[in-house]
């Protein structure tokens, strides 16, 4: 039987970490320059980065579990 390749892209985790770091840098830079719109945007980016990483990890672990269940079902046949 042919082994199917995993199609998951692991770039969600580094993307979320980069978004969090950019949000933190933006918070510092915009608070020094007193740019309120940029500060609000940076805070939003900072607060959305970490949950995005958690969501991507949760989806990947669920897909791994489904792959394991499919493998076990195919072994029983």
Tab-separated table of C-alpha atoms in Angstrom:
chain	number	residue	atom	x	y	z
A	1	UNK	CA	0.000	0.000	0.000
A	2	UNK	CA	1.287	3.428	-0.899
A	3	UNK	CA	2.167	5.732	2.001
A	4	UNK	CA	0.340	9.038	1.655
A	5	UNK	CA	2.322	12.194	2.240
A	6	UNK	CA	1.374	14.701	4.882
A	7	UNK	CA	0.122	17.950	3.383
A	8	UNK	CA	0.403	20.071	6.492
A	9	UNK	CA	2.422	23.250	6.340
A	10	UNK	CA	4.273	24.088	9.575
A	11	UNK	CA	4.548	27.795	8.767
A	12	UNK	CA	1.663	28.749	11.046
A	13	UNK	CA	3.801	28.461	14.160
A	14	UNK	CA	6.669	30.710	13.006
A	15	UNK	CA	4.110	33.078	11.478
A	16	UNK	CA	2.321	33.456	14.793
A	17	UNK	CA	5.583	33.977	16.653
A	18	UNK	CA	6.690	36.599	14.127
A	19	UNK	CA	3.306	38.341	14.405
A	20	UNK	CA	3.654	38.449	18.191
A	21	UNK	CA	7.192	39.829	18.003
A	22	UNK	CA	6.229	42.431	15.402
A	23	UNK	CA	3.293	43.463	17.568
A	24	UNK	CA	5.604	43.888	20.549
A	25	UNK	CA	8.093	45.923	18.517
A	26	UNK	CA	5.219	48.012	17.129
A	27	UNK	CA	3.881	48.662	20.634
A	28	UNK	CA	7.245	49.986	21.744
A	29	UNK	CA	7.894	52.050	18.608
A	30	UNK	CA	4.396	53.546	18.403
A	31	UNK	CA	4.221	54.386	22.090
A	32	UNK	CA	7.525	56.279	21.836
A	33	UNK	CA	6.271	58.235	18.794
A	34	UNK	CA	2.731	58.718	20.182
A	35	UNK	CA	1.070	57.209	17.085
A	36	UNK	CA	-2.243	55.953	18.446
A	37	UNK	CA	-3.610	54.161	15.369
A	38	UNK	CA	-0.377	52.223	14.941
A	39	UNK	CA	-0.337	51.470	18.666
A	40	UNK	CA	-3.854	50.006	18.556
A	41	UNK	CA	-2.937	47.929	15.507
A	42	UNK	CA	0.234	46.663	17.176
A	43	UNK	CA	-1.645	45.694	20.329
A	44	UNK	CA	-4.160	43.764	18.230
A	45	UNK	CA	-1.361	41.989	16.350
A	46	UNK	CA	0.376	41.152	19.622
A	47	UNK	CA	-2.804	39.731	21.157
A	48	UNK	CA	-3.713	37.644	18.083
A	49	UNK	CA	-0.290	36.062	17.501
A	50	UNK	CA	-0.218	33.624	20.425
A	51	UNK	CA	-3.755	32.214	19.955
A	52	UNK	CA	-2.953	31.710	16.276
A	53	UNK	CA	0.054	29.551	17.217
A	54	UNK	CA	-2.095	27.538	19.629
A	55	UNK	CA	-4.790	27.030	16.986
A	56	UNK	CA	-2.279	25.797	14.394
A	57	UNK	CA	-0.735	23.357	16.860
A	58	UNK	CA	-4.203	22.069	17.809
A	59	UNK	CA	-5.128	21.476	14.164
A	60	UNK	CA	-1.855	19.676	13.470
A	61	UNK	CA	-2.256	17.380	16.484
A	62	UNK	CA	-5.840	16.571	15.432
A	63	UNK	CA	-4.658	15.726	11.920
A	64	UNK	CA	-1.928	13.474	13.356
A	65	UNK	CA	-4.534	11.637	15.442
A	66	UNK	CA	-6.755	11.165	12.401
A	67	UNK	CA	-3.819	9.793	10.417
A	68	UNK	CA	-3.080	7.326	13.209
A	69	UNK	CA	-6.723	6.186	13.311
A	70	UNK	CA	-6.772	5.721	9.534
A	71	UNK	CA	-3.565	3.702	9.720
A	72	UNK	CA	-5.036	1.428	12.414
A	73	UNK	CA	-8.238	0.918	10.422
A	74	UNK	CA	-6.260	-0.009	7.320
A	75	UNK	CA	-4.169	-2.517	9.295
A	76	UNK	CA	-7.299	-4.348	10.490
A	77	UNK	CA	-8.573	-4.867	6.935
